[in-house]
Coordinates of C-alpha atoms in Angstrom, one line a residue:
Chain A
M292 CA -0.2 -0.2 -0.1
K293 CA 2.9 2.2 0.8
F294 CA 4.5 2.1 -2.4
L295 CA 1.2 2.4 -4.6
E296 CA 0.2 5.3 -2.1
T297 CA 4.0 6.7 -2.9
L298 CA 2.9 6.1 -7.2
I299 CA 0.3 8.2 -7.1
N300 CA 1.6 11.0 -4.7
G301 CA 4.7 10.7 -7.6
F302 CA 2.4 11.1 -10.0
S303 CA 0.1 14.0 -8.7
I304 CA 3.3 16.1 -7.9
G305 CA 5.4 14.9 -11.0
G306 CA 2.1 16.3 -12.4
I307 CA 2.7 19.6 -11.3
Y308 CA 6.0 20.3 -11.9
A309 CA 4.9 19.2 -15.4
M310 CA 2.4 21.4 -15.8
I311 CA 4.7 24.0 -15.6
A312 CA 7.2 22.7 -17.4
L313 CA 4.8 23.2 -20.3
G314 CA 5.1 26.6 -20.0
Y315 CA 9.4 26.7 -19.8
T316 CA 9.5 23.8 -22.9
M317 CA 6.5 26.0 -25.0
V318 CA 8.1 29.7 -24.5
Y319 CA 11.4 27.9 -25.3
G320 CA 10.7 26.5 -28.6
I321 CA 8.6 28.8 -29.9
A322 CA 10.7 31.9 -29.1
K323 CA 13.6 30.0 -28.2
M324 CA 14.5 32.0 -24.6
L325 CA 14.5 30.7 -21.6
N326 CA 11.8 32.7 -19.3
F327 CA 12.3 32.4 -15.0
A328 CA 10.1 34.4 -14.8
H329 CA 8.1 31.5 -15.0
G330 CA 8.0 30.6 -12.0
D331 CA 7.2 33.9 -10.1
I332 CA 3.8 33.5 -12.0
I333 CA 2.7 30.2 -10.3
M334 CA 3.5 32.8 -7.0
V335 CA 1.1 36.0 -8.3
G336 CA -1.9 33.2 -9.1
A337 CA -1.7 31.4 -5.6
Y338 CA -1.8 35.6 -4.5
V339 CA -4.6 36.8 -7.5
I340 CA -6.8 33.2 -5.2
I341 CA -6.1 34.1 -2.2
L342 CA -7.3 38.1 -3.0
F343 CA -10.9 36.5 -4.7
L344 CA -10.8 33.6 -2.4
P345 CA -13.6 35.5 -0.3
I346 CA -15.7 35.8 -2.8
N347 CA -16.4 33.0 -4.5
P348 CA -13.6 29.9 -5.3
V349 CA -14.3 28.9 -8.3
V350 CA -14.5 33.0 -9.0
A351 CA -10.8 33.1 -7.3
I352 CA -9.7 30.0 -10.1
I353 CA -10.4 31.3 -12.8
A354 CA -9.0 35.2 -12.2
A355 CA -6.2 33.8 -11.2
V356 CA -5.9 31.8 -14.6
V357 CA -7.0 34.7 -17.3
L358 CA -5.3 37.0 -14.6
C359 CA -2.4 34.9 -14.5
A360 CA -2.5 34.4 -19.3
L361 CA -2.5 38.1 -19.3
L362 CA 0.1 39.1 -17.0
G363 CA 2.3 36.8 -19.2
I364 CA 1.4 38.5 -22.4
S365 CA 2.1 41.5 -21.2
I366 CA 5.6 40.2 -20.3
E367 CA 6.1 39.6 -22.8
K368 CA 5.2 42.1 -25.1
I369 CA 6.2 45.4 -22.3
A370 CA 9.7 43.3 -21.4
Y371 CA 10.4 40.4 -24.0
K372 CA 9.2 41.5 -27.4
P373 CA 12.1 44.8 -28.1
L374 CA 14.7 42.3 -27.6
R375 CA 13.9 40.3 -30.1
G376 CA 17.1 39.7 -31.8
A377 CA 19.2 41.0 -29.3
S378 CA 21.5 38.0 -26.7
P379 CA 20.0 35.0 -25.7
L380 CA 22.0 37.1 -22.3
A381 CA 20.2 40.2 -22.2
V382 CA 17.1 38.0 -23.0
L383 CA 17.7 35.8 -19.9
I384 CA 19.3 38.3 -18.0
T385 CA 16.2 40.3 -18.6
A386 CA 13.8 37.4 -17.6
I387 CA 15.4 37.2 -14.0
G388 CA 14.7 41.3 -13.7
V389 CA 11.4 40.4 -13.8
S390 CA 11.4 37.2 -11.6
Y391 CA 12.6 39.8 -9.5
L392 CA 10.8 42.4 -10.2
L393 CA 7.4 40.7 -9.4
Q394 CA 8.8 38.7 -6.4
S395 CA 9.4 42.6 -4.6
L396 CA 5.9 44.2 -5.8
A397 CA 4.1 41.0 -3.9
Q398 CA 6.1 41.8 -1.3
I399 CA 4.6 45.6 -1.2
I400 CA 1.5 44.3 -1.7
A401 CA 1.1 41.9 0.3
G402 CA 4.1 41.7 3.4
P403 CA 6.9 39.6 3.8
N404 CA 4.9 37.1 5.7
P405 CA 3.4 33.6 4.0
K406 CA 0.2 33.5 4.3
L407 CA -2.4 30.5 4.7
N408 CA -4.7 29.1 2.4
N409 CA -8.0 27.8 3.1
L410 CA -8.7 27.0 -0.7
F411 CA -9.5 22.9 -0.2
E412 CA -12.8 24.4 2.7
K413 CA -13.8 27.1 1.1
L414 CA -14.2 24.6 -2.8
F415 CA -15.3 21.4 -0.7
P416 CA -17.1 22.0 3.1
K417 CA -18.8 19.4 3.4
F418 CA -16.6 16.4 2.1
L419 CA -13.8 17.7 5.3
E420 CA -17.1 16.8 7.6
T421 CA -17.1 13.6 6.4
H422 CA -13.3 13.1 6.0
R423 CA -10.5 14.6 7.8
G424 CA -8.1 16.4 6.6
G425 CA -10.0 16.1 2.5
I426 CA -8.7 11.8 2.8
I427 CA -10.1 9.2 1.9
T428 CA -10.0 6.0 3.0
I429 CA -10.5 2.2 1.1
G430 CA -8.8 -0.8 3.7
S431 CA -5.8 0.5 4.9
F432 CA -5.0 3.2 1.3
N433 CA -5.5 6.5 2.1
I434 CA -5.4 9.4 -0.6
K435 CA -5.9 13.0 -0.9
L436 CA -9.2 14.4 -2.4
S437 CA -6.6 17.1 -4.0
T438 CA -4.2 14.5 -4.9
I439 CA -7.1 12.9 -6.9
I440 CA -7.9 16.4 -8.2
T441 CA -4.4 17.0 -9.3
L442 CA -4.1 13.6 -11.6
A443 CA -6.9 14.1 -13.4
C444 CA -6.3 18.2 -14.7
V445 CA -2.6 16.8 -15.1
A446 CA -4.8 14.1 -17.2
V447 CA -6.9 16.6 -18.9
V448 CA -4.5 19.3 -19.2
M449 CA -1.6 17.0 -21.5
V450 CA -4.5 15.0 -23.2
G451 CA -6.3 18.8 -24.5
L452 CA -2.3 20.7 -24.7
T453 CA -1.3 17.8 -27.3
L454 CA -4.7 17.4 -29.3
F455 CA -4.1 21.0 -29.5
V456 CA -0.8 21.2 -31.4
K457 CA -1.9 18.3 -33.2
R458 CA -5.1 18.7 -34.2
T459 CA -5.9 22.7 -34.4
K460 CA -4.0 25.2 -36.5
T461 CA -3.1 27.4 -34.9
G462 CA -1.3 24.4 -32.8
R463 CA 0.3 23.4 -35.9
A464 CA 1.0 27.5 -36.3
M465 CA 3.2 26.7 -33.0
V466 CA 5.0 23.3 -34.4
A467 CA 6.3 25.6 -37.8
V468 CA 7.3 28.3 -36.0
S469 CA 9.3 26.8 -33.3
E470 CA 11.1 24.5 -36.6
D471 CA 11.3 27.1 -38.3
K472 CA 9.7 30.9 -38.7
G473 CA 11.5 32.3 -41.5
A474 CA 8.8 29.2 -43.8
A475 CA 6.2 29.7 -41.1
Q476 CA 5.8 33.1 -42.1
L477 CA 6.0 32.4 -45.8
M478 CA 2.7 30.6 -44.7
G479 CA 1.2 33.0 -43.5
V480 CA 1.5 32.7 -40.1
N481 CA 2.1 35.8 -37.4
V482 CA 4.5 34.6 -35.6
N483 CA 4.1 37.6 -33.0
S484 CA 0.4 36.3 -32.4
I485 CA 1.8 32.6 -31.8
I486 CA 4.5 34.2 -29.2
M487 CA 1.0 36.0 -27.7
I488 CA -0.4 32.9 -28.2
T489 CA 2.3 30.9 -25.9
F490 CA 3.1 33.0 -23.1
A491 CA -0.7 32.9 -22.3
I492 CA -0.8 29.0 -22.7
G493 CA 2.6 28.8 -20.6
S494 CA 1.8 31.6 -17.8
A495 CA -2.7 29.9 -17.7
L496 CA -1.2 26.7 -16.6
A497 CA 1.1 27.8 -14.4
A498 CA -1.6 29.3 -12.5
L499 CA -3.5 25.9 -12.8
A500 CA -0.5 24.8 -11.2
S501 CA -0.4 27.3 -8.3
T502 CA -4.9 26.6 -8.1
L503 CA -2.8 23.0 -7.7
M504 CA -0.3 24.0 -4.7
M505 CA -2.4 25.7 -3.1
L506 CA -5.6 22.8 -3.0
D507 CA -2.7 20.7 -1.5
G508 CA -2.5 23.7 1.5
Q509 CA 0.4 25.0 0.6
K510 CA 0.8 28.4 2.1
F511 CA 1.2 31.6 -0.1
A512 CA 4.5 33.0 0.1
V513 CA 6.7 35.5 -2.1
D514 CA 9.1 33.2 -3.1
M515 CA 6.5 30.2 -3.0
G516 CA 7.6 29.3 -7.3
S517 CA 11.3 29.7 -7.1
L518 CA 11.8 26.4 -6.2
P519 CA 8.9 24.5 -7.7
G520 CA 9.9 26.3 -11.3
I521 CA 13.3 25.5 -11.1
K522 CA 11.9 22.0 -10.0
A523 CA 9.9 22.3 -13.6
F524 CA 12.7 23.8 -16.0
T525 CA 14.9 21.0 -14.7
A526 CA 12.3 18.4 -15.7
A527 CA 12.0 20.5 -19.3
V528 CA 15.4 20.2 -19.5
I529 CA 15.7 16.7 -18.4
G530 CA 12.5 15.6 -20.7
G531 CA 14.5 17.6 -23.5
I532 CA 13.7 21.8 -23.9
G533 CA 11.5 22.0 -26.7
S534 CA 10.0 19.2 -26.5
I535 CA 6.3 19.0 -25.6
P536 CA 5.9 15.2 -24.6
G537 CA 8.9 15.2 -23.3
A538 CA 8.3 18.4 -20.3
M539 CA 5.4 15.1 -19.6
L540 CA 7.5 13.0 -19.1
G541 CA 10.6 15.0 -17.1
G542 CA 7.5 16.3 -14.8
I543 CA 6.7 13.0 -13.5
V544 CA 9.9 11.2 -13.4
L545 CA 11.1 14.1 -11.5
G546 CA 7.8 13.5 -9.2
L547 CA 8.4 9.8 -9.2
V548 CA 12.5 9.9 -8.2
E549 CA 11.0 13.4 -5.0
C550 CA 8.6 10.7 -3.8
F551 CA 10.4 7.0 -3.6
A552 CA 13.9 9.3 -2.4
Q553 CA 11.8 10.3 0.6
M554 CA 9.6 6.9 1.1
A555 CA 13.0 5.2 1.3
G556 CA 14.4 8.0 4.0
F557 CA 16.0 10.2 1.8
G558 CA 13.6 12.8 2.5
E559 CA 16.6 15.3 3.0
Y560 CA 18.3 15.1 0.0
T561 CA 15.6 15.4 -2.2
V562 CA 16.9 18.2 -4.8
A563 CA 20.5 17.0 -4.7
I564 CA 19.1 13.6 -6.1
E565 CA 16.5 15.6 -8.4
F566 CA 19.5 16.8 -9.8
S567 CA 21.7 14.8 -9.6
I568 CA 19.6 13.1 -12.4
L569 CA 19.4 16.5 -14.7
I570 CA 23.7 16.5 -14.8
I571 CA 23.5 12.3 -15.3
V572 CA 20.7 12.7 -18.1
L573 CA 23.0 16.0 -19.9
L574 CA 26.1 13.7 -19.5
V575 CA 24.3 11.1 -21.5
K576 CA 22.1 12.3 -23.1
P577 CA 22.8 16.4 -23.4
T578 CA 18.9 17.1 -25.6
G579 CA 17.2 15.4 -22.6
I580 CA 15.7 12.3 -22.9
L581 CA 12.8 13.0 -25.9
G582 CA 14.5 16.2 -28.0
K583 CA 16.3 16.3 -30.7
K584 CA 19.1 18.0 -32.0
R585 CA 17.8 20.4 -34.3
R586 CA 20.1 21.9 -37.9
E587 CA 21.0 25.6 -36.6
K588 CA 19.3 28.3 -39.6
V589 CA 21.0 31.2 -40.4
Chain B
M28 CA 1.0 44.9 -66.1
A29 CA 3.9 45.2 -63.7
M30 CA 3.1 42.5 -61.1
L31 CA 6.1 43.1 -59.3
E32 CA 8.1 46.4 -59.1
V33 CA 11.3 46.7 -57.4
Q34 CA 12.7 50.0 -57.8
N35 CA 15.8 51.0 -56.1
L36 CA 16.4 48.2 -53.8
E37 CA 18.8 48.5 -51.0
V38 CA 19.8 45.7 -48.1
C39 CA 22.8 46.1 -45.8
Y40 CA 24.4 43.7 -43.3
G41 CA 25.6 45.9 -40.7
V42 CA 27.8 47.8 -42.9
I43 CA 27.7 46.2 -45.8
R44 CA 25.8 46.8 -48.7
A45 CA 24.4 43.6 -50.5
I46 CA 22.0 44.6 -52.5
K47 CA 23.6 48.7 -54.1
G48 CA 19.7 49.7 -55.5
I49 CA 18.2 47.7 -57.8
S50 CA 15.4 48.1 -59.9
F51 CA 13.7 45.3 -61.5
E52 CA 10.2 44.0 -62.7
V53 CA 7.8 41.0 -62.9
N54 CA 4.9 41.5 -65.6
Q55 CA 1.8 39.1 -65.2
G56 CA 2.4 35.5 -66.6
E57 CA 6.0 35.5 -67.1
I58 CA 9.0 33.5 -65.7
V59 CA 11.8 36.3 -64.7
T60 CA 14.4 34.4 -63.6
L61 CA 17.5 36.2 -61.4
I62 CA 20.8 34.5 -62.2
G63 CA 24.2 35.2 -60.4
A64 CA 27.3 33.7 -58.6
N65 CA 27.2 32.5 -55.0
G66 CA 27.3 35.6 -52.8
A67 CA 26.0 38.0 -55.7
G68 CA 22.3 38.6 -53.4
K69 CA 20.2 37.0 -55.0
T70 CA 19.0 35.2 -51.8
T71 CA 18.9 38.5 -49.9
T72 CA 16.9 39.9 -52.9
M73 CA 14.2 37.7 -52.4
Q74 CA 14.0 37.8 -49.0
S75 CA 13.9 41.5 -48.6
V76 CA 11.3 41.5 -51.4
V77 CA 9.3 38.6 -49.7
G78 CA 9.5 41.6 -45.9
L79 CA 12.0 38.7 -44.8
I80 CA 14.5 40.9 -44.0
P81 CA 14.5 44.7 -43.7
K82 CA 15.3 46.5 -46.7
R83 CA 17.3 49.5 -46.3
S84 CA 15.8 51.9 -49.0
G85 CA 13.7 51.6 -52.3
S86 CA 10.1 50.4 -53.0
V87 CA 8.5 47.2 -54.2
I88 CA 4.9 47.4 -55.0
F89 CA 3.3 44.1 -56.1
D90 CA 0.1 43.8 -57.6
G91 CA -1.1 46.9 -56.8
H92 CA 0.4 47.3 -52.6
D93 CA 2.9 49.2 -51.9
I94 CA 4.8 46.3 -49.7
T95 CA 8.1 47.8 -48.9
K96 CA 7.6 47.8 -45.2
T97 CA 4.6 45.3 -45.3
P98 CA 5.5 41.8 -42.5
C99 CA 6.3 39.0 -43.7
H100 CA 2.8 37.1 -43.7
K101 CA 0.4 39.8 -44.5
I102 CA 2.4 39.8 -47.9
V103 CA 1.7 36.1 -48.5
H104 CA -2.3 37.0 -47.3
L105 CA -2.0 39.5 -50.5
G106 CA -0.5 36.6 -52.3
M107 CA 2.8 36.3 -53.3
T108 CA 5.1 33.7 -51.3
Q109 CA 8.4 32.1 -51.8
V110 CA 9.7 28.5 -51.9
P111 CA 13.1 29.3 -50.0
E112 CA 16.5 28.2 -50.7
G113 CA 17.6 25.3 -49.2
R114 CA 13.5 23.6 -48.7
R115 CA 12.6 24.3 -45.4
I116 CA 9.6 22.7 -45.1
F117 CA 9.3 21.1 -41.7
Q118 CA 10.8 18.5 -41.0
E119 CA 9.0 17.5 -37.6
L120 CA 5.3 17.6 -39.2
S121 CA 4.1 15.1 -42.1
V122 CA 3.7 15.3 -45.9
Y123 CA 0.4 16.0 -45.5
E124 CA 1.0 18.4 -42.0
N125 CA 2.9 20.2 -44.5
L126 CA 0.1 20.7 -47.0
L127 CA -2.2 22.0 -44.3
M128 CA 0.5 25.0 -43.4
G129 CA 0.2 25.5 -47.2
A130 CA -2.8 26.1 -47.0
Y131 CA -2.5 29.1 -43.4
S132 CA -3.5 31.6 -45.3
M133 CA -6.3 30.8 -47.1
K134 CA -9.6 32.2 -45.1
D135 CA -11.6 30.3 -47.6
Q136 CA -11.1 25.8 -46.7
S137 CA -13.5 24.8 -48.8
G138 CA -11.1 24.3 -51.7
F139 CA -8.9 22.9 -49.5
K140 CA -9.8 19.1 -50.9
N141 CA -9.5 20.2 -54.4
D142 CA -6.3 21.4 -53.9
L143 CA -4.7 18.5 -52.3
D144 CA -6.2 16.5 -54.4
A145 CA -4.4 18.5 -57.5
I146 CA -1.2 18.9 -55.4
Y147 CA -1.5 14.6 -55.2
T148 CA -2.0 14.3 -59.2
R149 CA 1.0 16.6 -59.4
F150 CA 3.3 14.7 -57.1
P151 CA 2.3 11.4 -57.0
R152 CA 5.1 10.6 -54.6
L153 CA 4.0 12.5 -51.9
A154 CA 0.4 10.9 -52.4
E155 CA 2.5 7.8 -51.4
R156 CA 4.4 9.6 -48.6
K157 CA 0.9 11.6 -46.9
N158 CA 1.6 10.2 -43.7
Q159 CA 5.3 10.1 -43.9
I160 CA 7.3 12.9 -41.6
A161 CA 8.8 15.2 -43.8
G162 CA 11.9 15.0 -42.6
T163 CA 12.1 11.0 -43.8
L164 CA 12.3 12.1 -47.4
S165 CA 14.4 12.2 -49.4
G166 CA 16.4 15.2 -51.5
G167 CA 14.4 15.5 -54.3
E168 CA 10.4 14.5 -52.2
Q169 CA 11.6 18.1 -50.0
Q170 CA 11.9 20.1 -52.7
M171 CA 8.3 18.3 -54.6
L172 CA 6.8 19.2 -51.1
A173 CA 8.0 22.9 -50.6
M174 CA 6.7 23.5 -54.0
G175 CA 3.4 22.0 -53.6
R176 CA 3.5 23.5 -50.1
A177 CA 3.4 26.4 -51.4
I178 CA 1.2 26.5 -54.6
M179 CA -1.6 25.5 -51.4
S180 CA -2.1 29.1 -50.7
H181 CA -2.8 29.7 -54.5
P182 CA 0.2 32.5 -54.9
K183 CA -0.1 35.0 -57.6
L184 CA 3.2 35.7 -57.4
L185 CA 5.8 32.0 -56.8
M186 CA 9.1 32.9 -55.8
L187 CA 11.6 30.4 -55.9
D188 CA 14.7 30.2 -54.4
E189 CA 17.0 28.0 -56.1
P190 CA 14.9 25.6 -56.4
S191 CA 17.3 22.4 -57.9
M192 CA 20.2 22.9 -55.7
G193 CA 21.7 19.5 -54.7
L194 CA 19.4 17.3 -56.9
S195 CA 20.2 15.2 -59.2
P196 CA 20.1 16.0 -63.2
L197 CA 16.8 13.9 -63.7
L198 CA 15.3 15.3 -60.9
V199 CA 16.6 18.9 -61.7
D200 CA 15.0 19.0 -65.4
Q201 CA 11.0 17.5 -63.5
V202 CA 11.5 20.1 -61.0
F203 CA 12.2 23.1 -64.0
E204 CA 9.1 20.9 -66.4
I205 CA 7.0 21.1 -62.5
I206 CA 7.4 25.6 -62.7
K207 CA 7.2 25.6 -66.4
D208 CA 3.2 24.4 -65.6
I209 CA 3.3 26.0 -63.3
N210 CA 3.5 29.1 -64.4
K211 CA 0.8 27.5 -67.6
D212 CA -2.0 27.7 -65.3
G213 CA -1.7 31.3 -64.9
T214 CA 1.0 31.5 -61.9
T215 CA 3.4 34.2 -62.2
I216 CA 7.5 33.1 -61.3
L217 CA 10.5 34.9 -59.5
L218 CA 12.7 32.3 -60.1
V219 CA 16.7 32.7 -58.0
E220 CA 19.0 29.9 -59.7
Q221 CA 22.5 29.1 -60.1
N222 CA 21.9 26.8 -62.9
A223 CA 21.5 29.8 -65.4
G224 CA 21.7 27.4 -68.6
K225 CA 18.4 25.5 -68.1
S226 CA 16.3 28.5 -65.9
L227 CA 17.4 31.1 -69.2
A228 CA 15.3 28.5 -71.4
I229 CA 12.0 28.9 -69.6
S230 CA 12.2 32.2 -69.1
D231 CA 10.6 35.0 -70.3
R232 CA 12.8 37.5 -69.4
A233 CA 15.8 37.5 -66.7
Y234 CA 18.3 39.7 -64.9
V235 CA 21.8 39.4 -64.1
L236 CA 22.6 39.8 -60.4
E237 CA 26.0 41.0 -59.6
N238 CA 27.9 42.2 -56.3
G239 CA 24.6 43.7 -55.4
E240 CA 24.5 45.3 -59.2
I241 CA 22.5 44.3 -61.9
V242 CA 24.4 44.1 -64.6
L243 CA 22.7 42.8 -67.4
T244 CA 18.8 41.9 -67.7
G245 CA 17.5 40.9 -71.6
T246 CA 15.8 38.1 -72.6
G247 CA 15.7 34.2 -71.6
S248 CA 17.0 33.4 -75.4
E249 CA 19.3 36.9 -75.5
L250 CA 21.0 36.4 -72.5
A251 CA 21.9 32.6 -72.9
S252 CA 23.6 34.1 -76.5
S253 CA 25.3 36.4 -74.5
E254 CA 28.9 36.1 -74.9
M255 CA 29.0 37.5 -71.0
V256 CA 26.5 35.5 -69.7
R257 CA 28.2 31.7 -71.6
K258 CA 31.5 32.8 -70.3
A259 CA 30.9 33.5 -66.6
Y260 CA 27.4 31.1 -66.1
L261 CA 27.9 29.0 -69.0
G262 CA 31.2 27.0 -69.0
G263 CA 32.2 28.9 -72.4

């Protein structure tokens, strides 16, 4: 039972990493930049939820997703678009700058102390009356309702995003832009709007990941996006940055490693183990597990 | 009537003037070729006309629209597209998906099925391989796909940049036959080629580009018999 519980938790945590990693990998694939402010979108999403929670929990979640998507678009327009064609280092430093800006703004507005959230209590008050701690027990098997919701959300997002990319005109245009911007333009694709859509989707997914973290009882803190952000970035690189299935795989791998390391009693070393896996993958296959080597075009 | 009118086009890479103020035109229904050696500025000219690289000065009029400052994707919607140098098909997409991308700019998708059938009839190899990932096609097949993809958007003007590059002699002949066919169906063609002999043979008119300047112009047959072109581009 312990094994099964760990496995399920691994998929759930890994699913959240995967959701965040998708934002990194899609933006990298299409805009060819590492958006290190991506993790902080999670924090903004959490803050929006806390802000709107007194009104209605569902409204709060929708507001977080919509506002984060708009924030992603604005960040791209204001900070990254003027640097299109500039050296990758300038863009990278700008992204780190945006990350600090978001954290500092949040600190000014929300204060430095972590805040508790009661999203789960607000969403499922009845359920909590019958199930202490939101845990469902079947025999000796325990599972949190938030874990079930997370697994369901992650599955829907992965299937939905895959279908979107494979089956829709916009999705195909995204693949085309990530492979060859010039050729995509020659098909009549407006690269700027594709980049905008990519930032919107990535940021909306970050907000959704944030919702799932809050549902699991995560406290709001201004740096709450940093570690999940870096882990998700690691997941994206392990899976092969630029590859959508790669980000999904990398996230799940990382989540499973984390949970099984904890089960085996290496709790304090999980982060070290995760980054060691990154190093090993990069040594064995520098493009990541599902990454493809691409010919650079001039 | 001039379908494409390029005037005093100047393109610079940093301080280097790659194109030094050239003027040329392509009339409706014509096949026009720019010939020139490696580095003469052929590809630069093509890419700046279609809006992929910025122009320093000059003007480009296409089908009555001033497109000097128009971004590439909007130019494509006006009815001009290009088969770029090196084909640049979408390697990760299937043959069919590449052709779908070709029709991206079409507002009316009702003709898609017919267009697709027409492409598969013109290029039977593509029909056989429609579900294959395009990156696994041979060079010749990729060139066919690049041409098929471009005509999916029903361009009024189709530009082809070195379509014969890297192909076997048999395939080169086939490519030039297809270009003639596309032209017969009513598409105006602007061609860039190093294969001066073959391209002059199918061209109504041609321009010779040297170091970013047009040094000679005339009908295809005039240029093919010109002393200078024979010496420089036709091997004596």
